[in-house]
PDB file of C-alpha atoms and ligand atoms in Angstrom:
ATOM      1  CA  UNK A  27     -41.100 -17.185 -27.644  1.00 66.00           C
ATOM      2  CA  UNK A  28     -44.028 -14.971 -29.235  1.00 84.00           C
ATOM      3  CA  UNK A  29     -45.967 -13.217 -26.832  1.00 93.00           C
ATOM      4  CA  UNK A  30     -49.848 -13.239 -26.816  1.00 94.00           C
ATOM      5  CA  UNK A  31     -51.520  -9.691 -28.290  1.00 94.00           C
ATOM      6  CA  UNK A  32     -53.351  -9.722 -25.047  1.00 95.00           C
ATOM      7  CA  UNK A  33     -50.359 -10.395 -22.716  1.00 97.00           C
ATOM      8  CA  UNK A  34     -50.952  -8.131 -20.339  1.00 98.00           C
ATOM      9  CA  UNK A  35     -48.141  -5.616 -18.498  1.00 98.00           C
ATOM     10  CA  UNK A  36     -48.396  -6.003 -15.041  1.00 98.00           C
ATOM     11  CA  UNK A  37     -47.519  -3.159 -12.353  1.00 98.00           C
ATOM     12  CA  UNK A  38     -46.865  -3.470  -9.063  1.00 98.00           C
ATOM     13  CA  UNK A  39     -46.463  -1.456  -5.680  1.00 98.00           C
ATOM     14  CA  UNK A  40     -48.088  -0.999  -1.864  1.00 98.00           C
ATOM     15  CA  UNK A  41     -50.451   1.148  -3.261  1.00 98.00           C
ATOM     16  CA  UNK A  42     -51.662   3.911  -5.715  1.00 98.00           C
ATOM     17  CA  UNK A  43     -48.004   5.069  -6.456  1.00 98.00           C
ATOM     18  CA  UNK A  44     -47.697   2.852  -9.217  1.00 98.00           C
ATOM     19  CA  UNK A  45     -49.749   4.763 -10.876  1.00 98.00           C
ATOM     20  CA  UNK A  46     -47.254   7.546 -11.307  1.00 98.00           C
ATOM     21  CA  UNK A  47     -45.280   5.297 -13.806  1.00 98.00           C
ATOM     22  CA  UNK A  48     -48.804   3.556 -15.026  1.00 98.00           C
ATOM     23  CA  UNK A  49     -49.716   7.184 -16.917  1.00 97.00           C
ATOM     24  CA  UNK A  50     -46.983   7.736 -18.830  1.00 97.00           C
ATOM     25  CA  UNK A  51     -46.561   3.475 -19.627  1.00 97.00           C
ATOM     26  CA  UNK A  52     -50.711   3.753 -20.716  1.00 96.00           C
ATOM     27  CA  UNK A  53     -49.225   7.143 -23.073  1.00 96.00           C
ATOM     28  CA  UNK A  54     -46.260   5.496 -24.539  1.00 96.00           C
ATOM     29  CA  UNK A  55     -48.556   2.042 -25.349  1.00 96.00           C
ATOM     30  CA  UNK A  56     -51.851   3.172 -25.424  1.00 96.00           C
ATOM     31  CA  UNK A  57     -53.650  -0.160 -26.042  1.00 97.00           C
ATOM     32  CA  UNK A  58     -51.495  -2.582 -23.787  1.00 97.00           C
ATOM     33  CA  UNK A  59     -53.279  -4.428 -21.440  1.00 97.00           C
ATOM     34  CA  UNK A  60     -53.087  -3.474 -17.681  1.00 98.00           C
ATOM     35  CA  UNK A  61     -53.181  -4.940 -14.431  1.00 98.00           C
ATOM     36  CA  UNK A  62     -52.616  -2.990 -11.341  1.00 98.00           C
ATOM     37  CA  UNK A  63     -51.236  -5.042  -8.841  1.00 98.00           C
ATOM     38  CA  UNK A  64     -51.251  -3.184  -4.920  1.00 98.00           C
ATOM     39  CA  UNK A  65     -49.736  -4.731  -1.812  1.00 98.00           C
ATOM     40  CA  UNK A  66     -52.889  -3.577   0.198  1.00 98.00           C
ATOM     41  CA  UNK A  67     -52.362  -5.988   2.734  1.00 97.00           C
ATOM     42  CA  UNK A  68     -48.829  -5.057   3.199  1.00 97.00           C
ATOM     43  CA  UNK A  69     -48.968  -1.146   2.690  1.00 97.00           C
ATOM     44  CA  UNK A  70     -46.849   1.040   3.420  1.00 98.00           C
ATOM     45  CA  UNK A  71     -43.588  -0.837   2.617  1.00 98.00           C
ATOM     46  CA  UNK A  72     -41.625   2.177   3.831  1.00 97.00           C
ATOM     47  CA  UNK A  73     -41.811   1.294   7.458  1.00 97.00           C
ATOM     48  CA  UNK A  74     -40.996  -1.858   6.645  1.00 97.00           C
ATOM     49  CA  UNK A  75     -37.643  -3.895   7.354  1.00 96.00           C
ATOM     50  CA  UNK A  76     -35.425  -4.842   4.537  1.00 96.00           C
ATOM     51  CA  UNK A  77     -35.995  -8.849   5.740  1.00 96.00           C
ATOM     52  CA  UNK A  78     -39.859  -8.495   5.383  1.00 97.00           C
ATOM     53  CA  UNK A  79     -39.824  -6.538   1.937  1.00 96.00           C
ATOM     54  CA  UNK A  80     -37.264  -9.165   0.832  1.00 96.00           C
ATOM     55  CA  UNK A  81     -39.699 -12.087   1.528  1.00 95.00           C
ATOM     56  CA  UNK A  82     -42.607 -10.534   0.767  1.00 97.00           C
ATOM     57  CA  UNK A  83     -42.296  -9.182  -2.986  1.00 97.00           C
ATOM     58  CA  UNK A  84     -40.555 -11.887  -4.833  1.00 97.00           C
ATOM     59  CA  UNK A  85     -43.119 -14.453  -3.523  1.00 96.00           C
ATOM     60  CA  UNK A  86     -46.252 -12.012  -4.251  1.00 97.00           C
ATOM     61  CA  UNK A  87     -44.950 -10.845  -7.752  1.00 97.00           C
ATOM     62  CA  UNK A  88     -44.511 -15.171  -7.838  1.00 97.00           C
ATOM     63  CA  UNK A  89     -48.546 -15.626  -7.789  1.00 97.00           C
ATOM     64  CA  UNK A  90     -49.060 -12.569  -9.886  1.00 97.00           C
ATOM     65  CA  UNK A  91     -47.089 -14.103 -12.576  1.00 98.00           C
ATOM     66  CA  UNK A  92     -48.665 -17.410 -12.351  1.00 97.00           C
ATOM     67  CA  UNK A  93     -52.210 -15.782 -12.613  1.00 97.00           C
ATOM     68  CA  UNK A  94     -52.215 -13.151 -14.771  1.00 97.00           C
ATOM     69  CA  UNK A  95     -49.203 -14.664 -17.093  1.00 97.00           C
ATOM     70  CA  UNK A  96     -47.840 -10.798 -18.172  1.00 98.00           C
ATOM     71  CA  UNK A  97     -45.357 -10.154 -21.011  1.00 98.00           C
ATOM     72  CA  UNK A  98     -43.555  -7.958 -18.865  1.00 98.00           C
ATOM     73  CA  UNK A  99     -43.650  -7.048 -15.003  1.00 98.00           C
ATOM     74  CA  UNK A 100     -42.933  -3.408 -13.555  1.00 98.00           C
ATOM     75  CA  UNK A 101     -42.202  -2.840  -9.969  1.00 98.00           C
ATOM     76  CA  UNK A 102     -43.493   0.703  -9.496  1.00 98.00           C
ATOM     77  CA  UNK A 103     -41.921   1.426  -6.415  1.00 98.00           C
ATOM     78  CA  UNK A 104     -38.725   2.564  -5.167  1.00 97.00           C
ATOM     79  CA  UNK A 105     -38.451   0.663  -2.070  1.00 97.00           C
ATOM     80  CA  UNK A 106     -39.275  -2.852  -2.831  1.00 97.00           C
ATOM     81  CA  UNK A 107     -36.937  -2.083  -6.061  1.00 96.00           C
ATOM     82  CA  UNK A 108     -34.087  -0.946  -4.350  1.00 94.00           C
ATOM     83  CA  UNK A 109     -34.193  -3.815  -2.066  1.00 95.00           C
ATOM     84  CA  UNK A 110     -35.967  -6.526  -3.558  1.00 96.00           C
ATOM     85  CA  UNK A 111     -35.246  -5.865  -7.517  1.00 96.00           C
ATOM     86  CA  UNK A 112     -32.782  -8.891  -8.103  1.00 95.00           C
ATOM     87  CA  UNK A 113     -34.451 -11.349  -5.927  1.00 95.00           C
ATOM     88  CA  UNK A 114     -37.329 -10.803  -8.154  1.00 97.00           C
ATOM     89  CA  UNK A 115     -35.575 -11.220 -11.330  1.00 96.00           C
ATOM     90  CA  UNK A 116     -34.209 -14.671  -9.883  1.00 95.00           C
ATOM     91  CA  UNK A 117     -37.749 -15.716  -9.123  1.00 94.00           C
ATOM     92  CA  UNK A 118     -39.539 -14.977 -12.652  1.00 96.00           C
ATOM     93  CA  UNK A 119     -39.090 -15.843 -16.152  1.00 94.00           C
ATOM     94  CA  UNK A 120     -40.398 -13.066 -17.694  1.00 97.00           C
ATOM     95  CA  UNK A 121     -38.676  -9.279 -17.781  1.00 97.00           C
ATOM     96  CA  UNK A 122     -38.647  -7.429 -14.771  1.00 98.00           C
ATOM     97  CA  UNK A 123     -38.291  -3.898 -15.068  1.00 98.00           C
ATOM     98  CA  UNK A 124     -37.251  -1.361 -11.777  1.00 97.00           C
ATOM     99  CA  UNK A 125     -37.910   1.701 -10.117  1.00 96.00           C
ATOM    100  CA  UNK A 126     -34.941   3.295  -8.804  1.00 94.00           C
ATOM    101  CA  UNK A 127     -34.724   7.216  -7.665  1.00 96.00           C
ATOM    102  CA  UNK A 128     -34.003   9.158 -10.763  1.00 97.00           C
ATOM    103  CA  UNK A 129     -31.174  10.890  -9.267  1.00 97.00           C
ATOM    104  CA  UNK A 130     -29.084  10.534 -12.599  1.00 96.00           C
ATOM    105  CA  UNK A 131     -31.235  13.803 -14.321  1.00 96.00           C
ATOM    106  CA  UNK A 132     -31.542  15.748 -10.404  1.00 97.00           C
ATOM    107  CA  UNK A 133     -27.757  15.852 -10.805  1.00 97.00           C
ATOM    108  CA  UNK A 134     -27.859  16.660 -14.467  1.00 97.00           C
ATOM    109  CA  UNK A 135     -30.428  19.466 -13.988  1.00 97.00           C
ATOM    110  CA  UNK A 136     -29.136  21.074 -10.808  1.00 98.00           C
ATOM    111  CA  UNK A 137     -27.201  24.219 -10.885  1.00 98.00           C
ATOM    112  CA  UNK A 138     -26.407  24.718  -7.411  1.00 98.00           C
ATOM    113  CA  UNK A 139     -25.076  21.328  -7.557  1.00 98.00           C
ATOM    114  CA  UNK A 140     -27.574  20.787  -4.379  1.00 98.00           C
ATOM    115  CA  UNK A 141     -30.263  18.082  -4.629  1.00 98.00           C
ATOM    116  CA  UNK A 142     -32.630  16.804  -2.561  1.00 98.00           C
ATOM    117  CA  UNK A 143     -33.874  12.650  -2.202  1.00 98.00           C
ATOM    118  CA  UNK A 144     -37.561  12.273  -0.920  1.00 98.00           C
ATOM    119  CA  UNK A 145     -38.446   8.806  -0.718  1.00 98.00           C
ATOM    120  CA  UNK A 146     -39.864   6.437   1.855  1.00 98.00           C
ATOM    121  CA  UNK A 147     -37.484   6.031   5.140  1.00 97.00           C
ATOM    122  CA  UNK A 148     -36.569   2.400   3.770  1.00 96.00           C
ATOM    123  CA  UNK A 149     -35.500   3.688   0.425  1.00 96.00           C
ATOM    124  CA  UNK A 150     -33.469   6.621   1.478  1.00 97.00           C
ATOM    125  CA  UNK A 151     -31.211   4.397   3.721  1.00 95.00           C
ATOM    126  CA  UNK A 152     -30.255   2.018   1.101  1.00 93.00           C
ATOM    127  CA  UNK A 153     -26.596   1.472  -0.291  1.00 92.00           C
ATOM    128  CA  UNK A 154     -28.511   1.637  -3.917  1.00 91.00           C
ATOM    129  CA  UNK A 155     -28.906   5.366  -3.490  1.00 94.00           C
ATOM    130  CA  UNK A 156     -25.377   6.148  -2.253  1.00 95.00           C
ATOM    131  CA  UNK A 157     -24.189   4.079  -5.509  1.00 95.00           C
ATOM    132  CA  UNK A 158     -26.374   6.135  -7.654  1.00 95.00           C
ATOM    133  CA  UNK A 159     -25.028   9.472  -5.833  1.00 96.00           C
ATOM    134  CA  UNK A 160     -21.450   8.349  -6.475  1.00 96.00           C
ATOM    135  CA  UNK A 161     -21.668   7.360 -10.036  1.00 97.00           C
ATOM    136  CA  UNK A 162     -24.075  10.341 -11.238  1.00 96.00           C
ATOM    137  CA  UNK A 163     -23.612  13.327  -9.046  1.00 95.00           C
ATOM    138  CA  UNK A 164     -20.622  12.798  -7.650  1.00 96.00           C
ATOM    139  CA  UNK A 165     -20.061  16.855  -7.457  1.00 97.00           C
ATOM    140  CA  UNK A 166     -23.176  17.593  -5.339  1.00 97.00           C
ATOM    141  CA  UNK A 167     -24.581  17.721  -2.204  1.00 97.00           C
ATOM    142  CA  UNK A 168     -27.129  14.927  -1.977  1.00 98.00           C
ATOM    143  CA  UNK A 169     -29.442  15.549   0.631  1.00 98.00           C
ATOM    144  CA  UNK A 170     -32.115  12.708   1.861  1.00 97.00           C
ATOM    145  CA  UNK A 171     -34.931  12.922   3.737  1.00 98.00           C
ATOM    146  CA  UNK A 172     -37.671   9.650   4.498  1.00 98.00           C
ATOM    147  CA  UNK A 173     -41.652  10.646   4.475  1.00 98.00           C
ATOM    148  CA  UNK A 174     -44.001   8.009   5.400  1.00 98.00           C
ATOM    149  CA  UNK A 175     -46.786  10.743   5.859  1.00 98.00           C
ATOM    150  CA  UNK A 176     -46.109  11.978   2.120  1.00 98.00           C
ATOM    151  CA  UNK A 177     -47.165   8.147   1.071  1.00 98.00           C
ATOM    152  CA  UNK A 178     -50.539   8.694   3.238  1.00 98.00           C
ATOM    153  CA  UNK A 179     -51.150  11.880   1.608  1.00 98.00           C
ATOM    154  CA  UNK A 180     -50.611  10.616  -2.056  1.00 98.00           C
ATOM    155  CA  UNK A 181     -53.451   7.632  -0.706  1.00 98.00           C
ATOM    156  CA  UNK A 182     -55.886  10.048   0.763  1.00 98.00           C
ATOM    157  CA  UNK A 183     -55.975  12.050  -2.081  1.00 98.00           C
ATOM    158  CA  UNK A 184     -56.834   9.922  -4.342  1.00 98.00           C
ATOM    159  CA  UNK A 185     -59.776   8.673  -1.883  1.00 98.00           C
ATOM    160  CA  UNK A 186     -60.933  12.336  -2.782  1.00 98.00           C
ATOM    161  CA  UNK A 187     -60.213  12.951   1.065  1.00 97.00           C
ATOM    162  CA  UNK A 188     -59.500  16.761   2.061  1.00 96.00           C
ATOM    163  CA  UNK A 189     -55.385  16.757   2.550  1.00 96.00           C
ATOM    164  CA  UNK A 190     -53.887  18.959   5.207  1.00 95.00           C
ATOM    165  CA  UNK A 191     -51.038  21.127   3.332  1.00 94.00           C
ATOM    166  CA  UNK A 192     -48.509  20.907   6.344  1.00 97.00           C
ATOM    167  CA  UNK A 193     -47.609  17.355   5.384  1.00 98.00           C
ATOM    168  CA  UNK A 194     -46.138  18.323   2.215  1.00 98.00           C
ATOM    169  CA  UNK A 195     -44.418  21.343   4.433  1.00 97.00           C
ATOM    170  CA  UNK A 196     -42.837  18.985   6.599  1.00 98.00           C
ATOM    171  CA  UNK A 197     -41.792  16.676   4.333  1.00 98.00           C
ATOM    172  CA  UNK A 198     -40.495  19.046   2.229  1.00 98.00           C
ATOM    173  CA  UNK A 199     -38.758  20.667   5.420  1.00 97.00           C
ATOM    174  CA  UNK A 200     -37.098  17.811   6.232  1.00 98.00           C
ATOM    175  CA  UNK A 201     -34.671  18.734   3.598  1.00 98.00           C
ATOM    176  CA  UNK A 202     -34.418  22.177   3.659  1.00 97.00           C
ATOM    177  CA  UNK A 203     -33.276  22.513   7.278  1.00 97.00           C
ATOM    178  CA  UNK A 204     -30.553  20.342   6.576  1.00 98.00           C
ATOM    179  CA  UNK A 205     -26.955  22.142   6.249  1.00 98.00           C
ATOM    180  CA  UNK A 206     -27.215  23.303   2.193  1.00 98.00           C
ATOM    181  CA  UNK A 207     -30.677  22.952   2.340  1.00 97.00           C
ATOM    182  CA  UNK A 208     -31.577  26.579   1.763  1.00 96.00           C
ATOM    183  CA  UNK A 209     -29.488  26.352  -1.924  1.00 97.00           C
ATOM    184  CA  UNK A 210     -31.232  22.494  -2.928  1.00 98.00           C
ATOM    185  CA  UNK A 211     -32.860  23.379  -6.197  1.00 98.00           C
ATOM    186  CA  UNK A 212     -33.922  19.782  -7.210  1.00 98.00           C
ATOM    187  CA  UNK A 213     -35.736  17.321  -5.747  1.00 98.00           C
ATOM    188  CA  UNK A 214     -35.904  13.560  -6.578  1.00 98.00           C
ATOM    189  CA  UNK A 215     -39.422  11.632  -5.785  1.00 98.00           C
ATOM    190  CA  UNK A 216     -38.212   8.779  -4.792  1.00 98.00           C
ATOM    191  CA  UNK A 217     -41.408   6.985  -4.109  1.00 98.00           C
ATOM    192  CA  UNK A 218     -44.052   6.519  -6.656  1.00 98.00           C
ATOM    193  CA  UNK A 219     -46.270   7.806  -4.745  1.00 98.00           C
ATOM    194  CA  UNK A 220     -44.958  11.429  -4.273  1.00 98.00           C
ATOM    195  CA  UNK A 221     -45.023  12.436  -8.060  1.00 98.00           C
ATOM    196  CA  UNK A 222     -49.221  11.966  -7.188  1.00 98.00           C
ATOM    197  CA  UNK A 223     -48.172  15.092  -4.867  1.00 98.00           C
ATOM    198  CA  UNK A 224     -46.467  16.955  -6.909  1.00 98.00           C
ATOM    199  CA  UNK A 225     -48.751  20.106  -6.815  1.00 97.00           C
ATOM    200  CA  UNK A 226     -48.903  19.804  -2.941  1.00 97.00           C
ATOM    201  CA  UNK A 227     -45.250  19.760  -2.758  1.00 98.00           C
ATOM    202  CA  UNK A 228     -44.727  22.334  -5.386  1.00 97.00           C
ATOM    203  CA  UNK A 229     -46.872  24.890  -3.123  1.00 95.00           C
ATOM    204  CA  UNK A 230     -45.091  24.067  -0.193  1.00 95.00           C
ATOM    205  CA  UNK A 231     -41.709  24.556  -1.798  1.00 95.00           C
ATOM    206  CA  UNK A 232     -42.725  28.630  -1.962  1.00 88.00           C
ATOM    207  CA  UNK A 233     -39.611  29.145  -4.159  1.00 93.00           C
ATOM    208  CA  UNK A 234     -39.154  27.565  -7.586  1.00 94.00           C
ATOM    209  CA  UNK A 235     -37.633  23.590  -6.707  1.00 97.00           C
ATOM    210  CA  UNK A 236     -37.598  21.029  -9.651  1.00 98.00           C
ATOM    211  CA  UNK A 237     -38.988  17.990  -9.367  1.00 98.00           C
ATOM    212  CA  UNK A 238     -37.862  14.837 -11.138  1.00 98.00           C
ATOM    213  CA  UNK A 239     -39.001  11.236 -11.364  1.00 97.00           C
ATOM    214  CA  UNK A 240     -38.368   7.951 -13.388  1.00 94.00           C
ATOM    215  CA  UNK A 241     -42.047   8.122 -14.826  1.00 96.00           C
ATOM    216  CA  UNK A 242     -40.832   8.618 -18.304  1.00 96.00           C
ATOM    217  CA  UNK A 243     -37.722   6.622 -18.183  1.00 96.00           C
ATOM    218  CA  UNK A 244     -39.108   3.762 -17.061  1.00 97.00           C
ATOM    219  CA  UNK A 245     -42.252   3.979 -20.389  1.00 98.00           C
ATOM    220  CA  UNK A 246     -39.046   4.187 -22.604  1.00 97.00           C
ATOM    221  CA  UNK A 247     -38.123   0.794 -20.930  1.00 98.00           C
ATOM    222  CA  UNK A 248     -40.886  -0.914 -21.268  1.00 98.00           C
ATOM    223  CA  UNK A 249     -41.053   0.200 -25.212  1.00 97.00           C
ATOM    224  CA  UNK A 250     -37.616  -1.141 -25.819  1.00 98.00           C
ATOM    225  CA  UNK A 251     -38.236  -4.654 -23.523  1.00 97.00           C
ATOM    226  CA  UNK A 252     -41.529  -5.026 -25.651  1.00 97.00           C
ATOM    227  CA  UNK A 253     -39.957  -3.370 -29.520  1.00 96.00           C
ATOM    228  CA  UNK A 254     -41.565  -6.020 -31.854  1.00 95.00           C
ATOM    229  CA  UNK A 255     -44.125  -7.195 -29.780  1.00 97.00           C
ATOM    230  CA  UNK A 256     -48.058  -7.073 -30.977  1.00 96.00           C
ATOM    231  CA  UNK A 257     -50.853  -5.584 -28.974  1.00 97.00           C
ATOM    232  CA  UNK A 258     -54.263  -5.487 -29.560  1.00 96.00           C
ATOM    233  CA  UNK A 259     -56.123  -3.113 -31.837  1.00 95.00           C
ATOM    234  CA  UNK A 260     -58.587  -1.422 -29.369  1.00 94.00           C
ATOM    235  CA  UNK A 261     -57.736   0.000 -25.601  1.00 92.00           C
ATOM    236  CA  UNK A 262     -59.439  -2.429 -23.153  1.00 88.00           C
ATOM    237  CA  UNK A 263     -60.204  -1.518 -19.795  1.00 91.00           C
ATOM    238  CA  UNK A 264     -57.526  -2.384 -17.356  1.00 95.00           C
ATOM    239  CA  UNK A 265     -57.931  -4.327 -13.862  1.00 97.00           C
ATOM    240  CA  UNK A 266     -56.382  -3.459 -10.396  1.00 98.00           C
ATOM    241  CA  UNK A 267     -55.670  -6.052  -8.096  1.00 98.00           C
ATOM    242  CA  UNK A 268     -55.456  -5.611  -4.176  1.00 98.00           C
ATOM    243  CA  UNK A 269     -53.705  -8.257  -1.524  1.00 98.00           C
ATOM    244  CA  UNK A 270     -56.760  -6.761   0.488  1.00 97.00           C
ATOM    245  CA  UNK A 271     -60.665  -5.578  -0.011  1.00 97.00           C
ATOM    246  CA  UNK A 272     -61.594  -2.902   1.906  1.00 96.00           C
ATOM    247  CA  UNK A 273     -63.608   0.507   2.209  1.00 96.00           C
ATOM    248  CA  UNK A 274     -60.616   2.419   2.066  1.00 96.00           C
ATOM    249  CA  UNK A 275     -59.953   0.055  -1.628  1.00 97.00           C
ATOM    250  CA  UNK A 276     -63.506   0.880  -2.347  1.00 97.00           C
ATOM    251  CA  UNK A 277     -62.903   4.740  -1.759  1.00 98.00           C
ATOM    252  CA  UNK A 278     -60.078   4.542  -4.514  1.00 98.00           C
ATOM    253  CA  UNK A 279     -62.563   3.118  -7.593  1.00 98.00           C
ATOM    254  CA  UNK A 280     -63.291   6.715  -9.094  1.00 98.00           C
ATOM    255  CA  UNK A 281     -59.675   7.307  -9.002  1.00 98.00           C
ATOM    256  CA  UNK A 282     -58.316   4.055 -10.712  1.00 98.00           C
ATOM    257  CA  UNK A 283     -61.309   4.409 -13.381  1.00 98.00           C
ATOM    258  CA  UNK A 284     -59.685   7.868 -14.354  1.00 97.00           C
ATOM    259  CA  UNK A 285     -56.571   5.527 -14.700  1.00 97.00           C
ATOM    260  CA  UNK A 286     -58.029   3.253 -16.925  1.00 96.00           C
ATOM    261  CA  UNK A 287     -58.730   0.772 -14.361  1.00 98.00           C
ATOM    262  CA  UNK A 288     -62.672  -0.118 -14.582  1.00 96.00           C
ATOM    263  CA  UNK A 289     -62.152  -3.658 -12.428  1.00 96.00           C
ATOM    264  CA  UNK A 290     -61.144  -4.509  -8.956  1.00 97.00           C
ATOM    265  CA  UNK A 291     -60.006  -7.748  -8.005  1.00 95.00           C
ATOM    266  CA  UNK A 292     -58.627  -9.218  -5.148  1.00 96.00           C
ATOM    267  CA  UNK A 293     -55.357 -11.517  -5.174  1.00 92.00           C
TER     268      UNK A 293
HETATM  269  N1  DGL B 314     -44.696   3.639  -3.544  1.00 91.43           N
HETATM  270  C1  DGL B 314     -43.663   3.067  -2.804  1.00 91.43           C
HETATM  271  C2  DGL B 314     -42.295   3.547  -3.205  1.00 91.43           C
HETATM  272  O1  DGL B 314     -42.108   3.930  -4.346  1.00 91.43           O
HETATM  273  C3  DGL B 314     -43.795   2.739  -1.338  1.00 91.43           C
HETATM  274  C4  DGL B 314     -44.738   3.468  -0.464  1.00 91.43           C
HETATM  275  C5  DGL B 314     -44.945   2.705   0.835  1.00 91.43           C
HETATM  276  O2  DGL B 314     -45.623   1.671   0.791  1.00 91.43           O
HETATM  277  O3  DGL B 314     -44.385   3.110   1.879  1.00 91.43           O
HETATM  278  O4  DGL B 314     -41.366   3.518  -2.441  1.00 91.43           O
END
């Protein structure tokens, strides 16, 4: 089947964490159409059981689909992938393209064979991560730790709010003080929303930690799903859509403009 010029990529997560893998998507195709799709209503997803995510994110991306009819759909965010990635594939036509923690590269990169897995509490319990441990970094220490104040932090700062720096601390803490902790040189973000932190977490680490994320990974995806495919000439502005309106949505516009996004919709 062709595929319009201005079929649109769509992008989806609980919040502003998609926008981690947005940036380097927008770099790799700078004039494909955007929209933004966050779970407002249901944010955070973190907290949230497996049951709930499992009915909720199939049926949402469902109406996306039908209203914004993308070429391609990303879900950019770890823990309705990890849980809810093949219940979404069943439920749409189109591709449907993950984001799972990049622990592949942490165990690549790490020389003390001692990594670290930030995510949200939901994503850090899930089989998916102990599969990825097994098959990629098999040698190492994998050390999780769940921060549902981390995803708070990444959403207040891009409100333009002050941010109080013992958040990333603690979260950061809550891998350290584990047995091994003190030789962990990498760190996975395995929530969209933490690579939005990076500084913050990079100044709490006080000793060099790398960070990794499947940012770029997941733009080299989307090239290959889309090789062949025409887009339009020009860049034109993209739109973010929110399950809910509210002040704290309105708060985010000067943010999602630097991101491209000039419009704000509600689903
Ligand atoms: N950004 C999401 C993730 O990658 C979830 C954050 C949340 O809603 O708790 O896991």
């Amino acid at each position: 089947m062709t595929v319009a010029p201005d079929a649109p990529i769509l992008l989806f997560d609980s919040g502003v964490g998609g926008l981690s893998i947005l940036a380097p998507a927008r770099a790799a195709l700078p004039t494909a159409p955007i929209i933004y799709a966050a779970d407002s209503a249901g944010f955070p997803y973190g907290t949230k059981s497996e049951a709930e995510i499992a009915a909720r994110v199939p049926a949402l991306l469902g109406r996306l689909v039908e209203r914004y009819r993308p070429r391609l759909a990303v879900i950019a965010c770890n823990t309705a992938s990890t849980i809810a990635l093949s219940h979404v594939r069943a439920a749409l036509d189109i591709p449907v393209v993950g984001t799972v923690p990049a622990i592949k590269p942490a165990a690549l990169l790490s020389k003390s064979r001692v990594f670290g897995v930030l995510g949200t509490d939901a994503t850090v319990r899930q089989p998916y991560v102990d599969r990825l441990a097994a098959e990629h970094g098999a040698d190492c220490i994998m050390l999780r730790h769940g921060s549902a104040a981390l995803v708070q932090l990444a959403e207040a700062k891009l409100r333009g709010e002050p941010l109080d720096p013992r958040i990333a601390q603690d979260a950061l803490r809550g891998l350290t003080d584990q047995p091994h902790g003190d030789r962990m040189d990498m760190v996975v973000l395995a929530c969209t929303h933490f690579p939005l932190v990076e500084q913050e977490l990079a100044a709490a680490a006080g000793r060099p930690i790398g960070f990794v994320h499947g940012g770029a990974g997941i733009a080299r995806r989307i090239l290959f799903l889309t090789q062949g495919q025409l887009w339009p000439d020009a860049t034109s502005p993209g739109a973010a859509v929110f399950t809910r309106l509210d002040d704290q949505v309105e708060a985010l516009r000067p943010a999602l403009a630097g991101y491209g996004l000039m419009q704000v919709d509600a689903l």
